[in-house]
Amino acid sequence: MAAALLLVSACGSSTQPKPEAAASLPAAHVDEATAGTISGKVLFMGDAPVMPVIDFSSNPQCERQHKTPQKAETVVVNRNKTLRNVLVWIKDGLPKARWTPPETAAKLDQNGCVYEPHVLGIMEGQQLEIFNNDPVNHNVHAESQVNPAWNESQPPKAEHKYKKFDSEEVLFPVTCSVHPWMRSYIGVSPHPFFAVTGDDGSFTLKGVPPGTYTVEAVHEKFGRKEGKLTLAPNGAATLDFSYGS
């Protein structure tokens, strides 16, 4: 097992090839007999910050959908002192190749006037399916910088919207022009080796070809950290990140 600790890296999106350049790359191939796994946790040191309660009072239809107070998800520290909603992905080290996106769409829901999930990973060219399960109108605003930004209305219980992103971009916010508290984040990866930490703060990247990699963790408030590791053929490597004081 290889264990590595993190290095703080500069914020900002990396420069990516244009979609037409990516299309000229050879198709990616992973030998399953030698593929391995990268896993780890995102730890949080110190006291967890107190998140504000969301004020839904400006829209009674939104407010009625919540029987208990809802807190902002900017920083969610789990009971085991790990951090939720961190996107972890292989930033560098994979051979230049064209990865085929999954046929299954990634899903972004609007439920109770809150985006679910709060952080979403998606591949270049993969469909994003957007739901509005609320009884109110929303304006879905993708505030991307590398990919073309868009802001489109979605009426209550309307037909699902479908979108695609053609360029790598980790992360950018998705907001709602009608309800200012609504915010989620999308990370667009050119390959399938990414994960978002959940209620135990862990991540697992499966089916990774052997090699030496830079792995990056990205959090909406605390920014970017990265670490390097070498994954042996059919191996398992661990990498933990740490945020906080």
Short mmCIF file of C-alpha atoms in Angstrom, two decimals:
data_model
loop_
_atom_site.label_atom_id
_atom_site.label_comp_id
_atom_site.label_asym_id
_atom_site.label_seq_id
_atom_site.Cartn_x
_atom_site.Cartn_y
_atom_site.Cartn_z
CA MET A 1 0.00 0.00 0.00
CA ALA A 2 1.31 3.42 -0.85
CA ALA A 3 0.37 6.27 1.47
CA ALA A 4 0.78 9.91 0.52
CA LEU A 5 -0.06 13.23 2.10
CA LEU A 6 -1.11 16.39 0.36
CA LEU A 7 0.34 19.52 -1.03
CA VAL A 8 -1.62 22.74 -1.38
CA SER A 9 -1.92 23.77 -5.00
CA ALA A 10 -2.95 27.00 -6.64
CA CYS A 11 -6.61 27.57 -7.40
CA GLY A 12 -7.89 27.91 -10.93
CA SER A 13 -8.89 25.76 -13.88
CA SER A 14 -6.23 24.05 -15.94
CA THR A 15 -5.95 24.73 -19.64
CA GLN A 16 -7.67 22.01 -21.62
CA PRO A 17 -7.72 20.93 -25.25
CA LYS A 18 -10.61 22.05 -27.39
CA PRO A 19 -13.30 19.40 -28.03
CA GLU A 20 -12.15 18.97 -31.62
CA ALA A 21 -8.57 18.29 -30.41
CA ALA A 22 -9.81 15.75 -27.86
CA ALA A 23 -11.73 13.96 -30.60
CA SER A 24 -8.47 13.28 -32.44
CA LEU A 25 -6.94 11.45 -29.46
CA PRO A 26 -6.75 7.64 -29.44
CA ALA A 27 -9.49 5.77 -27.61
CA ALA A 28 -8.63 5.02 -23.99
CA HIS A 29 -7.96 1.42 -23.02
CA VAL A 30 -7.51 -0.04 -19.54
CA ASP A 31 -6.18 -3.56 -19.03
CA GLU A 32 -8.47 -4.92 -16.32
CA ALA A 33 -5.85 -7.49 -15.34
CA THR A 34 -3.47 -4.75 -14.18
CA ALA A 35 -5.92 -2.05 -13.06
CA GLY A 36 -5.94 -1.05 -9.40
CA THR A 37 -7.67 1.16 -6.86
CA ILE A 38 -6.93 4.53 -5.28
CA SER A 39 -8.79 5.32 -2.07
CA GLY A 40 -8.61 7.55 0.96
CA LYS A 41 -10.36 10.08 3.16
CA VAL A 42 -10.66 13.85 3.35
CA LEU A 43 -10.07 14.80 6.97
CA PHE A 44 -11.12 17.98 8.75
CA MET A 45 -8.95 19.34 11.53
CA GLY A 46 -10.25 21.69 14.21
CA ASP A 47 -13.75 22.82 15.08
CA ALA A 48 -16.44 22.56 12.43
CA PRO A 49 -17.83 25.96 11.41
CA VAL A 50 -21.50 26.57 12.13
CA MET A 51 -23.49 26.88 8.93
CA PRO A 52 -26.35 29.39 8.71
CA VAL A 53 -29.96 28.22 8.51
CA ILE A 54 -31.43 28.87 5.08
CA ASP A 55 -34.18 31.49 5.13
CA PHE A 56 -36.97 30.24 2.84
CA SER A 57 -39.49 32.88 4.01
CA SER A 58 -39.36 34.82 0.75
CA ASN A 59 -41.10 31.87 -0.92
CA PRO A 60 -43.74 30.17 1.26
CA GLN A 61 -44.04 27.26 -1.18
CA CYS A 62 -40.37 26.49 -0.62
CA GLU A 63 -40.67 27.00 3.14
CA ARG A 64 -43.60 24.59 3.45
CA GLN A 65 -41.52 21.73 2.06
CA HIS A 66 -39.20 21.72 5.08
CA LYS A 67 -40.42 20.50 8.46
CA THR A 68 -37.05 21.14 10.10
CA PRO A 69 -34.50 23.96 9.60
CA GLN A 70 -32.16 23.43 6.65
CA LYS A 71 -28.56 24.57 6.90
CA ALA A 72 -26.30 25.69 4.09
CA GLU A 73 -24.02 22.92 2.80
CA THR A 74 -20.95 25.08 2.24
CA VAL A 75 -19.03 23.12 4.89
CA VAL A 76 -20.35 19.76 6.09
CA VAL A 77 -18.14 18.01 8.65
CA ASN A 78 -19.09 14.41 9.33
CA ARG A 79 -19.21 12.77 12.76
CA ASN A 80 -15.89 11.04 12.10
CA LYS A 81 -14.18 14.42 11.48
CA THR A 82 -14.10 14.09 7.73
CA LEU A 83 -15.33 16.52 5.11
CA ARG A 84 -18.29 15.91 2.83
CA ASN A 85 -18.81 17.30 -0.68
CA VAL A 86 -15.16 17.22 -1.79
CA LEU A 87 -14.55 16.23 -5.39
CA VAL A 88 -11.44 14.04 -5.72
CA TRP A 89 -10.06 13.24 -9.16
CA ILE A 90 -6.92 12.27 -11.05
CA LYS A 91 -5.57 15.60 -12.23
CA ASP A 92 -2.48 14.37 -14.04
CA GLY A 93 -0.67 11.18 -15.03
CA LEU A 94 -3.11 9.39 -17.32
CA PRO A 95 -2.02 8.92 -20.95
CA LYS A 96 -3.62 11.35 -23.35
CA ALA A 97 -6.66 9.52 -24.64
CA ARG A 98 -10.34 9.88 -25.49
CA TRP A 99 -12.53 8.37 -22.78
CA THR A 100 -16.07 7.32 -23.64
CA PRO A 101 -18.65 8.90 -21.34
CA PRO A 102 -21.29 6.65 -19.74
CA GLU A 103 -24.65 6.32 -21.43
CA THR A 104 -26.39 6.90 -18.10
CA ALA A 105 -27.03 10.57 -17.38
CA ALA A 106 -25.78 12.28 -14.25
CA LYS A 107 -28.71 13.73 -12.31
CA LEU A 108 -29.23 17.14 -10.70
CA ASP A 109 -32.48 17.55 -8.81
CA GLN A 110 -34.27 20.62 -7.46
CA ASN A 111 -36.19 19.40 -4.45
CA GLY A 112 -37.43 21.62 -1.63
CA CYS A 113 -35.81 24.56 -3.43
CA VAL A 114 -32.40 22.97 -2.83
CA TYR A 115 -30.07 21.38 -5.38
CA GLU A 116 -29.35 17.68 -4.89
CA PRO A 117 -26.58 16.63 -4.89
CA HIS A 118 -24.62 19.59 -3.63
CA VAL A 119 -21.50 18.51 -5.54
CA LEU A 120 -21.66 16.46 -8.72
CA GLY A 121 -18.97 14.88 -10.87
CA ILE A 122 -19.64 14.31 -14.55
CA MET A 123 -17.59 13.30 -17.60
CA GLU A 124 -17.02 15.38 -20.70
CA GLY A 125 -19.84 14.60 -23.12
CA GLN A 126 -22.01 12.86 -20.51
CA GLN A 127 -25.65 13.87 -20.33
CA LEU A 128 -26.72 15.94 -17.34
CA GLU A 129 -30.40 15.39 -16.55
CA ILE A 130 -31.96 18.25 -14.55
CA PHE A 131 -35.20 17.75 -12.60
CA ASN A 132 -37.56 20.27 -11.06
CA ASN A 133 -39.61 18.42 -8.45
CA ASP A 134 -40.75 21.66 -6.83
CA PRO A 135 -44.09 23.44 -7.19
CA VAL A 136 -42.25 26.65 -8.12
CA ASN A 137 -40.32 28.00 -11.08
CA HIS A 138 -36.51 27.81 -11.07
CA ASN A 139 -33.80 29.35 -13.23
CA VAL A 140 -30.90 26.94 -13.56
CA HIS A 141 -27.73 28.99 -14.01
CA ALA A 142 -24.51 27.14 -14.88
CA GLU A 143 -21.78 29.68 -14.05
CA SER A 144 -19.05 27.88 -15.95
CA GLN A 145 -15.96 29.67 -17.25
CA VAL A 146 -14.35 27.12 -19.60
CA ASN A 147 -17.63 25.66 -20.85
CA PRO A 148 -20.29 28.05 -22.21
CA ALA A 149 -22.41 29.40 -19.37
CA TRP A 150 -26.20 29.24 -19.55
CA ASN A 151 -29.23 30.33 -17.54
CA GLU A 152 -32.56 28.70 -18.35
CA SER A 153 -35.98 28.69 -16.74
CA GLN A 154 -37.54 25.42 -15.62
CA PRO A 155 -41.25 25.53 -14.66
CA PRO A 156 -42.73 23.40 -11.87
CA LYS A 157 -42.77 19.66 -12.64
CA ALA A 158 -41.59 20.46 -16.16
CA GLU A 159 -39.94 18.13 -18.62
CA HIS A 160 -36.40 17.30 -17.61
CA LYS A 161 -33.62 19.38 -19.13
CA TYR A 162 -30.59 17.73 -20.71
CA LYS A 163 -27.20 19.40 -20.98
CA LYS A 164 -23.63 18.42 -21.83
CA PHE A 165 -20.23 19.93 -21.09
CA ASP A 166 -17.44 19.38 -23.60
CA SER A 167 -14.39 20.61 -21.69
CA GLU A 168 -12.71 19.80 -18.39
CA GLU A 169 -13.69 22.22 -15.61
CA VAL A 170 -13.38 21.48 -11.90
CA LEU A 171 -15.39 23.07 -10.18
CA PHE A 172 -17.98 25.66 -11.14
CA PRO A 173 -21.20 26.74 -9.38
CA VAL A 174 -24.76 26.16 -10.47
CA THR A 175 -27.14 28.70 -8.97
CA CYS A 176 -30.79 29.72 -9.30
CA SER A 177 -31.65 33.24 -10.42
CA VAL A 178 -34.98 33.02 -8.56
CA HIS A 179 -33.78 31.63 -5.21
CA PRO A 180 -30.38 33.05 -4.21
CA TRP A 181 -29.69 30.40 -1.55
CA MET A 182 -29.69 27.60 -4.14
CA ARG A 183 -26.16 26.55 -5.06
CA SER A 184 -24.47 23.38 -6.20
CA TYR A 185 -21.14 22.62 -7.89
CA ILE A 186 -20.24 20.55 -10.93
CA GLY A 187 -16.86 19.10 -11.81
CA VAL A 188 -16.36 18.05 -15.43
CA SER A 189 -13.66 15.41 -15.88
CA PRO A 190 -12.25 14.07 -19.17
CA HIS A 191 -12.03 10.57 -17.64
CA PRO A 192 -14.05 8.41 -15.20
CA PHE A 193 -11.61 8.53 -12.24
CA PHE A 194 -13.34 10.91 -9.86
CA ALA A 195 -15.54 10.70 -6.76
CA VAL A 196 -17.34 12.98 -4.30
CA THR A 197 -16.94 12.36 -0.58
CA GLY A 198 -20.10 11.47 1.34
CA ASP A 199 -21.09 11.00 4.97
CA ASP A 200 -17.90 9.10 5.88
CA GLY A 201 -15.52 11.40 3.99
CA SER A 202 -14.04 8.59 1.92
CA PHE A 203 -13.42 8.23 -1.80
CA THR A 204 -12.56 5.30 -4.06
CA LEU A 205 -11.33 5.39 -7.65
CA LYS A 206 -11.60 1.94 -9.21
CA GLY A 207 -10.19 0.44 -12.39
CA VAL A 208 -7.22 2.83 -12.55
CA PRO A 209 -4.33 1.74 -14.80
CA PRO A 210 -0.92 1.47 -13.08
CA GLY A 211 1.11 4.66 -13.08
CA THR A 212 2.25 7.71 -11.18
CA TYR A 213 -0.51 10.23 -10.59
CA THR A 214 -1.31 13.65 -9.21
CA VAL A 215 -4.64 13.40 -7.38
CA GLU A 216 -6.50 16.58 -6.51
CA ALA A 217 -9.17 17.33 -3.93
CA VAL A 218 -11.38 20.37 -4.55
CA HIS A 219 -13.71 21.99 -1.99
CA GLU A 220 -15.94 24.97 -2.72
CA LYS A 221 -14.72 26.98 0.31
CA PHE A 222 -11.32 25.55 1.25
CA GLY A 223 -9.98 25.24 -2.28
CA ARG A 224 -7.57 22.75 -3.81
CA LYS A 225 -5.06 20.29 -2.41
CA GLU A 226 -3.10 17.65 -4.24
CA GLY A 227 -0.87 14.67 -3.61
CA LYS A 228 1.21 12.30 -5.69
CA LEU A 229 1.29 8.51 -5.61
CA THR A 230 2.38 5.52 -7.63
CA LEU A 231 -0.11 2.75 -8.29
CA ALA A 232 1.44 -0.66 -8.94
CA PRO A 233 -0.10 -3.13 -11.41
CA ASN A 234 -3.21 -4.64 -9.81
CA GLY A 235 -2.36 -2.57 -6.74
CA ALA A 236 -4.09 -0.46 -4.13
CA ALA A 237 -2.82 2.96 -3.08
CA THR A 238 -4.14 5.27 -0.36
CA LEU A 239 -4.07 9.03 -0.22
CA ASP A 240 -5.55 11.16 2.56
CA PHE A 241 -6.21 14.90 2.38
CA SER A 242 -6.63 17.27 5.29
CA TYR A 243 -8.42 20.62 5.55
CA GLY A 244 -8.93 22.94 8.49
CA SER A 245 -6.57 24.25 11.15
#
